[in-house]
Amino acid sequence: MKAKEIFRTDKDIPVLAAPMAGVTDHSFRTILLENGADCVYTEMVSCKGLLYGNQKTFELIKTDGKMRTAVQLFGHEPSDFMKAIDVLQKRYDDLLLFDINMGCPAPKIYKEGDGSALLKDPALAMKIVEAAKSVSAIPVTVKMRTGIDSSLYDYTGFASGLERAGADAVTVHGRTREQFYSGSSDRNKIREIKEALSIPVIANGDIFSEEDAFSMLEDTGADGIMIARGMLGDPFIFGRIRNRLEGKETLQPSPEDKTEVIRRQYLMAEEEKGEYTAIRELRKHLVWYVKGIRNAASLRNRALSIENRSELEGLLRELLIRFREA
Ligand SMILES: Cc1cc2nc3c(=O)[nH]c(=O)nc-3n(C[C@H](O)[C@H](O)[C@H](O)COP(=O)(O)O)c2cc1C
């Protein structure tokens, strides 16, 4: 399958919004789709959480009705992935694909044998993909890093194994587990994986601008790109990248566009989670949205302490003025 078929888009080069734990909830995913992301990923979802019927786990998965939401799963037992996919397929009929997390470096995930720990056991990683594929009615993809630490690691061999096991596409963040976010995403390694595989390869890591997107595609030959930190406080990046890829002039969002996006994101979250939780979860997004404004320390502090909707409206009025000045 070509990338555009897997990600169900009419664009030859899909631009995807990455899974981000604690960030990509339904309201933010909706904003990302509305601003040009070709598809969005849920936060990573525990297979075990789904199997135990944990309500909080299910809250991470709210779909858009248009098959543009990918669910990212983590775990390490092939049978858990099969059962989790079965549970999800019975409950949702509009999921885009299942993605398997083989990249998360967080100690609490790694020590359970999940996320990037799977890079240490290619045979198990392949069994997981085979198991997922045996029950899934939609594509199964994998998101990986390029190794555990600075020792030699056969990342092309690992990715080729995933392909043989039936993965429909692989997303590569060109860092090792040990690097977390230090150094940079290694484009040479992504290109080597792209050259070794016949399935689509999505390049991820350090795309913060249209120029980064363009050069990432040039340097790696990847079939698509995925953006994580670059979309924080800037969901408009997807529109800008699409324009750049199509050779069109880049449009900058107006101050009104920016404040309206924040309000909309909040209102959706409020409807789903209530004012108390929605306000608290919005705080970190507000800090990202004000990044780039000069002398924003006081705005940042205010953003971190807002308590309710009316304080948010006050902050948005001030933000509108500050965005206009910028
Ligand atoms: C706060 C945060 C949460 C993340 N959560 C996930 C996750 O749930 N699943 C995953 O595969 N990657 C996760 N990532 C990694 C990103 O998806 C991405 O691979 C990484 O940030 C590199 O891309 P970037 O340079 O565009 O940020 C997370 C990253 C951050 C910063």
Short mmCIF file of C-alpha atoms and ligand atoms in Angstrom, two decimals:
data_model
loop_
_atom_site.label_atom_id
_atom_site.label_comp_id
_atom_site.label_asym_id
_atom_site.label_seq_id
_atom_site.Cartn_x
_atom_site.Cartn_y
_atom_site.Cartn_z
CA MET A 1 0.00 0.00 0.00
CA LYS A 2 1.17 3.51 -0.74
CA ALA A 3 1.41 6.06 2.07
CA LYS A 4 -1.64 7.95 0.80
CA GLU A 5 -3.73 4.77 0.99
CA ILE A 6 -2.53 3.81 4.46
CA PHE A 7 -3.18 7.29 5.81
CA ARG A 8 -6.33 7.76 3.70
CA THR A 9 -5.40 11.11 2.25
CA ASP A 10 -5.35 12.49 -1.26
CA LYS A 11 -1.88 13.93 -0.57
CA ASP A 12 1.11 12.07 -1.98
CA ILE A 13 3.25 13.10 0.99
CA PRO A 14 1.21 12.78 4.18
CA VAL A 15 2.09 15.13 7.03
CA LEU A 16 1.13 13.45 10.28
CA ALA A 17 0.54 14.75 13.81
CA ALA A 18 2.55 12.55 16.20
CA PRO A 19 1.29 10.68 19.23
CA MET A 20 2.15 12.68 22.37
CA ALA A 21 1.27 11.41 25.82
CA GLY A 22 -0.45 14.09 27.90
CA VAL A 23 -0.87 16.32 24.85
CA THR A 24 -2.79 14.86 21.92
CA ASP A 25 -6.22 14.53 23.50
CA HIS A 26 -9.37 14.72 21.40
CA SER A 27 -9.68 18.53 21.51
CA PHE A 28 -6.09 19.14 20.40
CA ARG A 29 -6.33 16.41 17.76
CA THR A 30 -9.42 18.12 16.34
CA ILE A 31 -7.54 21.42 16.15
CA LEU A 32 -4.65 19.67 14.37
CA LEU A 33 -6.96 18.09 11.80
CA GLU A 34 -8.75 21.38 11.21
CA ASN A 35 -5.40 23.02 10.55
CA GLY A 36 -4.17 20.60 7.96
CA ALA A 37 -2.71 17.50 9.63
CA ASP A 38 -3.47 14.56 7.33
CA CYS A 39 -4.05 12.32 10.30
CA VAL A 40 -3.68 12.40 14.06
CA TYR A 41 -2.50 9.86 16.62
CA THR A 42 -3.90 9.28 20.07
CA GLU A 43 -1.59 9.42 23.03
CA MET A 44 -0.02 6.01 23.56
CA VAL A 45 -2.65 3.66 24.92
CA SER A 46 -1.89 0.68 27.16
CA CYS A 47 -3.06 -2.68 25.79
CA LYS A 48 -3.47 -3.89 29.35
CA GLY A 49 -5.53 -0.81 30.23
CA LEU A 50 -7.92 -1.65 27.40
CA LEU A 51 -8.12 -5.29 28.47
CA TYR A 52 -8.91 -4.35 32.07
CA GLY A 53 -11.65 -2.05 30.79
CA ASN A 54 -9.96 0.96 32.40
CA GLN A 55 -12.26 3.95 31.73
CA LYS A 56 -9.35 6.43 31.75
CA THR A 57 -7.66 4.41 29.00
CA PHE A 58 -10.76 4.50 26.82
CA GLU A 59 -11.03 8.27 27.31
CA LEU A 60 -7.77 8.62 25.37
CA ILE A 61 -9.54 7.29 22.28
CA LYS A 62 -12.23 9.52 20.91
CA THR A 63 -12.54 9.34 17.19
CA ASP A 64 -13.41 11.91 14.56
CA GLY A 65 -15.90 9.86 12.52
CA LYS A 66 -13.80 10.29 9.38
CA MET A 67 -11.12 7.61 9.83
CA ARG A 68 -8.35 10.10 10.47
CA THR A 69 -7.47 8.96 13.98
CA ALA A 70 -4.70 6.41 14.49
CA VAL A 71 -4.58 4.60 17.83
CA GLN A 72 -1.12 4.04 19.23
CA LEU A 73 -0.79 0.98 21.44
CA PHE A 74 1.94 -0.03 23.85
CA GLY A 75 2.65 -3.33 25.53
CA HIS A 76 4.94 -6.30 24.96
CA GLU A 77 2.79 -9.40 24.77
CA PRO A 78 1.61 -10.38 21.30
CA SER A 79 -1.66 -11.76 22.69
CA ASP A 80 -2.38 -8.47 24.48
CA PHE A 81 -2.15 -6.60 21.18
CA MET A 82 -4.54 -9.09 19.58
CA LYS A 83 -7.06 -8.75 22.38
CA ALA A 84 -6.73 -4.96 22.55
CA ILE A 85 -7.29 -4.62 18.81
CA ASP A 86 -10.28 -6.93 19.08
CA VAL A 87 -11.76 -4.79 21.86
CA LEU A 88 -11.21 -1.61 19.84
CA GLN A 89 -12.64 -3.01 16.64
CA LYS A 90 -15.82 -4.02 18.43
CA ARG A 91 -16.19 -0.55 19.89
CA TYR A 92 -15.10 1.76 17.04
CA ASP A 93 -15.71 1.58 13.31
CA ASP A 94 -13.86 4.73 12.27
CA LEU A 95 -10.23 4.13 13.29
CA LEU A 96 -7.55 4.80 10.71
CA LEU A 97 -4.88 2.35 11.80
CA PHE A 98 -3.18 0.76 14.77
CA ASP A 99 0.34 1.94 15.51
CA ILE A 100 2.67 0.04 17.82
CA ASN A 101 4.99 2.00 20.07
CA MET A 102 8.57 0.74 19.79
CA GLY A 103 10.22 4.04 20.62
CA CYS A 104 9.11 5.38 23.99
CA PRO A 105 12.27 5.89 26.10
CA ALA A 106 10.53 6.68 29.41
CA PRO A 107 11.99 4.50 32.22
CA LYS A 108 8.61 3.34 33.48
CA ILE A 109 7.67 2.06 30.02
CA TYR A 110 11.11 0.70 29.16
CA LYS A 111 11.52 -1.32 32.34
CA GLU A 112 8.23 -3.10 31.67
CA GLY A 113 9.63 -4.26 28.31
CA ASP A 114 7.37 -1.87 26.36
CA GLY A 115 8.16 0.98 23.94
CA SER A 116 11.85 1.23 23.02
CA ALA A 117 12.64 -1.96 25.02
CA LEU A 118 11.21 -3.89 22.05
CA LEU A 119 14.22 -2.74 20.00
CA LYS A 120 16.26 -5.21 22.08
CA ASP A 121 14.14 -8.16 20.97
CA PRO A 122 13.52 -8.07 17.21
CA ALA A 123 11.92 -11.53 17.26
CA LEU A 124 9.34 -10.42 19.82
CA ALA A 125 8.74 -7.17 17.91
CA MET A 126 8.00 -9.22 14.80
CA LYS A 127 5.67 -11.53 16.71
CA ILE A 128 3.76 -8.50 17.96
CA VAL A 129 3.32 -7.18 14.43
CA GLU A 130 2.24 -10.61 13.16
CA ALA A 131 -0.25 -10.95 16.00
CA ALA A 132 -1.68 -7.47 15.42
CA LYS A 133 -1.94 -8.07 11.69
CA SER A 134 -3.71 -11.39 12.20
CA VAL A 135 -6.72 -9.66 13.78
CA SER A 136 -6.66 -6.11 12.45
CA ALA A 137 -9.02 -5.05 9.70
CA ILE A 138 -7.08 -1.81 9.23
CA PRO A 139 -3.36 -1.11 8.63
CA VAL A 140 -0.82 -1.82 11.37
CA THR A 141 2.20 0.45 11.58
CA VAL A 142 5.17 0.79 13.95
CA LYS A 143 6.91 3.83 15.37
CA MET A 144 10.53 3.15 16.28
CA ARG A 145 13.77 4.78 17.33
CA THR A 146 17.12 3.84 15.79
CA GLY A 147 18.61 1.89 18.69
CA ILE A 148 19.04 1.66 22.43
CA ASP A 149 22.31 3.42 23.10
CA SER A 150 25.49 4.44 21.30
CA SER A 151 26.55 0.83 20.66
CA LEU A 152 26.16 -0.54 17.16
CA TYR A 153 22.54 -1.36 16.35
CA ASP A 154 21.07 -2.98 13.27
CA TYR A 155 18.18 -0.54 12.73
CA THR A 156 17.70 -1.50 9.08
CA GLY A 157 17.58 -5.17 10.09
CA PHE A 158 15.01 -4.39 12.77
CA ALA A 159 12.84 -2.37 10.39
CA SER A 160 13.13 -5.03 7.68
CA GLY A 161 11.93 -7.60 10.21
CA LEU A 162 8.87 -5.45 10.89
CA GLU A 163 8.18 -5.33 7.17
CA ARG A 164 8.50 -9.12 6.84
CA ALA A 165 6.14 -9.51 9.80
CA GLY A 166 3.53 -7.57 7.86
CA ALA A 167 3.82 -3.95 9.05
CA ASP A 168 2.16 -1.59 6.58
CA ALA A 169 4.48 1.34 7.32
CA VAL A 170 7.20 2.35 9.76
CA THR A 171 7.79 5.75 11.33
CA VAL A 172 11.38 6.41 12.33
CA HIS A 173 12.47 8.91 14.95
CA GLY A 174 16.19 9.10 14.19
CA ARG A 175 17.41 9.01 17.80
CA THR A 176 18.39 6.18 20.12
CA ARG A 177 16.59 5.51 23.38
CA GLU A 178 19.55 6.80 25.35
CA GLN A 179 19.44 10.13 23.53
CA PHE A 180 15.90 10.95 24.60
CA TYR A 181 15.85 14.39 22.90
CA SER A 182 19.53 15.25 22.87
CA GLY A 183 21.54 15.48 19.67
CA SER A 184 19.49 15.46 16.52
CA SER A 185 17.31 13.06 14.57
CA ASP A 186 19.73 11.20 12.31
CA ARG A 187 18.55 11.66 8.74
CA ASN A 188 21.16 9.26 7.34
CA LYS A 189 19.75 6.43 9.42
CA ILE A 190 16.22 7.27 8.34
CA ARG A 191 17.37 7.27 4.71
CA GLU A 192 19.08 3.89 5.13
CA ILE A 193 15.87 2.43 6.54
CA LYS A 194 13.86 4.00 3.72
CA GLU A 195 16.22 2.44 1.17
CA ALA A 196 16.05 -0.99 2.83
CA LEU A 197 12.25 -1.20 2.95
CA SER A 198 9.51 -1.43 0.33
CA ILE A 199 6.72 -0.28 2.66
CA PRO A 200 6.31 3.46 3.30
CA VAL A 201 8.71 5.03 5.77
CA ILE A 202 7.69 8.17 7.66
CA ALA A 203 10.47 10.46 8.88
CA ASN A 204 10.23 12.00 12.33
CA GLY A 205 12.33 14.26 14.50
CA ASP A 206 13.19 17.95 14.72
CA ILE A 207 10.75 19.31 12.14
CA PHE A 208 9.92 22.79 13.40
CA SER A 209 9.41 24.69 10.16
CA GLU A 210 8.48 24.37 6.49
CA GLU A 211 12.19 24.36 5.67
CA ASP A 212 12.84 21.49 8.08
CA ALA A 213 9.99 19.52 6.50
CA PHE A 214 11.29 20.09 3.02
CA SER A 215 14.90 19.21 3.83
CA MET A 216 13.85 16.15 5.87
CA LEU A 217 12.04 14.80 2.80
CA GLU A 218 14.97 15.63 0.54
CA ASP A 219 17.58 14.11 2.84
CA THR A 220 15.72 10.90 3.61
CA GLY A 221 13.52 10.22 0.58
CA ALA A 222 10.80 9.37 3.13
CA ASP A 223 7.20 8.85 2.05
CA GLY A 224 5.80 11.22 4.65
CA ILE A 225 6.73 13.16 7.75
CA MET A 226 5.52 13.26 11.33
CA ILE A 227 5.64 16.27 13.62
CA ALA A 228 5.51 16.33 17.43
CA ARG A 229 7.11 19.24 19.33
CA GLY A 230 6.82 21.54 16.32
CA MET A 231 3.01 21.52 16.59
CA LEU A 232 2.92 22.60 20.24
CA GLY A 233 1.42 26.08 20.30
CA ASP A 234 1.58 26.04 16.51
CA PRO A 235 -1.05 23.80 14.91
CA PHE A 236 -0.74 26.09 11.88
CA ILE A 237 2.55 24.41 10.97
CA PHE A 238 0.61 21.79 9.00
CA GLY A 239 -0.95 24.37 6.69
CA ARG A 240 2.38 26.12 6.19
CA ILE A 241 4.15 22.87 5.35
CA ARG A 242 1.43 21.83 2.93
CA ASN A 243 1.65 25.19 1.17
CA ARG A 244 5.41 24.91 0.95
CA LEU A 245 5.21 21.37 -0.44
CA GLU A 246 2.74 22.58 -3.05
CA GLY A 247 4.88 25.59 -3.90
CA LYS A 248 2.25 28.02 -2.67
CA GLU A 249 2.81 31.15 -0.66
CA THR A 250 2.90 30.55 3.08
CA LEU A 251 0.06 32.05 5.06
CA GLN A 252 0.68 33.27 8.58
CA PRO A 253 -2.22 32.97 11.02
CA SER A 254 -3.69 36.28 12.17
CA PRO A 255 -3.77 37.21 15.89
CA GLU A 256 -7.52 36.50 15.78
CA ASP A 257 -6.90 33.06 14.25
CA LYS A 258 -4.54 32.25 17.06
CA THR A 259 -6.78 33.27 19.93
CA GLU A 260 -9.80 31.64 18.26
CA VAL A 261 -7.94 28.33 18.00
CA ILE A 262 -7.10 28.45 21.71
CA ARG A 263 -10.72 29.27 22.62
CA ARG A 264 -12.02 26.49 20.40
CA GLN A 265 -9.60 23.95 21.82
CA TYR A 266 -10.67 24.93 25.33
CA LEU A 267 -14.41 24.82 24.61
CA MET A 268 -14.17 21.33 23.15
CA ALA A 269 -12.18 20.15 26.16
CA GLU A 270 -14.65 21.81 28.54
CA GLU A 271 -17.55 19.99 26.94
CA GLU A 272 -15.75 16.67 27.31
CA LYS A 273 -14.04 17.05 30.67
CA GLY A 274 -15.66 19.97 32.47
CA GLU A 275 -14.20 23.37 33.30
CA TYR A 276 -11.92 22.28 36.17
CA THR A 277 -9.97 19.68 34.20
CA ALA A 278 -10.10 21.49 30.86
CA ILE A 279 -8.59 24.67 32.34
CA ARG A 280 -5.79 22.78 34.04
CA GLU A 281 -4.95 20.79 30.95
CA LEU A 282 -5.00 23.94 28.82
CA ARG A 283 -2.33 25.67 30.93
CA LYS A 284 0.63 23.94 29.30
CA HIS A 285 -0.83 24.58 25.84
CA LEU A 286 -1.17 28.28 26.73
CA VAL A 287 2.50 28.40 27.63
CA TRP A 288 3.32 26.91 24.23
CA TYR A 289 1.00 29.35 22.48
CA VAL A 290 2.67 32.37 24.10
CA LYS A 291 6.17 31.16 23.25
CA GLY A 292 7.77 33.59 20.85
CA ILE A 293 6.05 36.65 22.30
CA ARG A 294 8.66 39.04 23.64
CA ASN A 295 8.81 39.59 27.42
CA ALA A 296 6.24 36.89 27.94
CA ALA A 297 7.31 35.90 31.47
CA SER A 298 4.30 37.50 33.12
CA LEU A 299 1.93 36.11 30.49
CA ARG A 300 3.40 32.67 31.07
CA ASN A 301 2.89 32.93 34.81
CA ARG A 302 -0.68 34.04 34.29
CA ALA A 303 -1.26 31.15 31.86
CA LEU A 304 0.00 28.70 34.46
CA SER A 305 -2.33 29.97 37.14
CA ILE A 306 -5.65 30.48 35.35
CA GLU A 307 -8.49 28.91 37.30
CA ASN A 308 -11.60 29.28 35.19
CA ARG A 309 -13.21 30.27 31.91
CA SER A 310 -13.53 33.96 32.75
CA GLU A 311 -9.82 34.23 33.60
CA LEU A 312 -9.11 32.50 30.30
CA GLU A 313 -11.19 35.09 28.43
CA GLY A 314 -9.21 37.87 30.15
CA LEU A 315 -5.96 36.24 29.14
CA LEU A 316 -7.14 35.79 25.54
CA ARG A 317 -7.99 39.52 25.34
CA GLU A 318 -4.47 40.36 26.43
CA LEU A 319 -2.99 37.74 24.11
CA LEU A 320 -4.83 39.26 21.16
CA ILE A 321 -3.15 42.59 21.87
CA ARG A 322 0.27 41.00 22.33
CA PHE A 323 -0.05 38.89 19.16
CA ARG A 324 -0.97 42.10 17.26
CA GLU A 325 2.13 43.85 18.60
CA ALA A 326 4.42 40.97 17.61
C1 LIG B 1 5.54 15.29 25.62
C2 LIG B 1 5.83 14.19 24.62
C3 LIG B 1 5.02 13.08 24.59
C4 LIG B 1 5.27 12.05 23.68
N1 LIG B 1 4.45 10.95 23.66
C5 LIG B 1 4.65 9.97 22.74
C6 LIG B 1 3.77 8.87 22.65
O1 LIG B 1 2.78 8.74 23.38
N2 LIG B 1 4.05 7.92 21.69
C7 LIG B 1 5.13 8.03 20.84
O2 LIG B 1 5.34 7.16 20.00
N3 LIG B 1 5.95 9.08 20.91
C8 LIG B 1 5.73 10.04 21.82
N4 LIG B 1 6.56 11.14 21.84
C9 LIG B 1 7.63 11.25 20.82
C10 LIG B 1 7.14 12.04 19.61
O3 LIG B 1 6.02 11.42 19.00
C11 LIG B 1 8.26 12.20 18.56
O4 LIG B 1 8.67 10.94 18.12
C12 LIG B 1 9.47 12.94 19.11
O5 LIG B 1 9.07 14.05 19.91
C13 LIG B 1 10.36 13.45 17.97
O6 LIG B 1 9.64 14.29 17.11
P1 LIG B 1 9.74 15.90 17.18
O7 LIG B 1 11.19 16.24 17.04
O8 LIG B 1 8.89 16.38 16.04
O9 LIG B 1 9.25 16.32 18.52
C14 LIG B 1 6.35 12.15 22.77
C15 LIG B 1 7.16 13.29 22.80
C16 LIG B 1 6.92 14.30 23.72
C17 LIG B 1 7.81 15.52 23.71
#
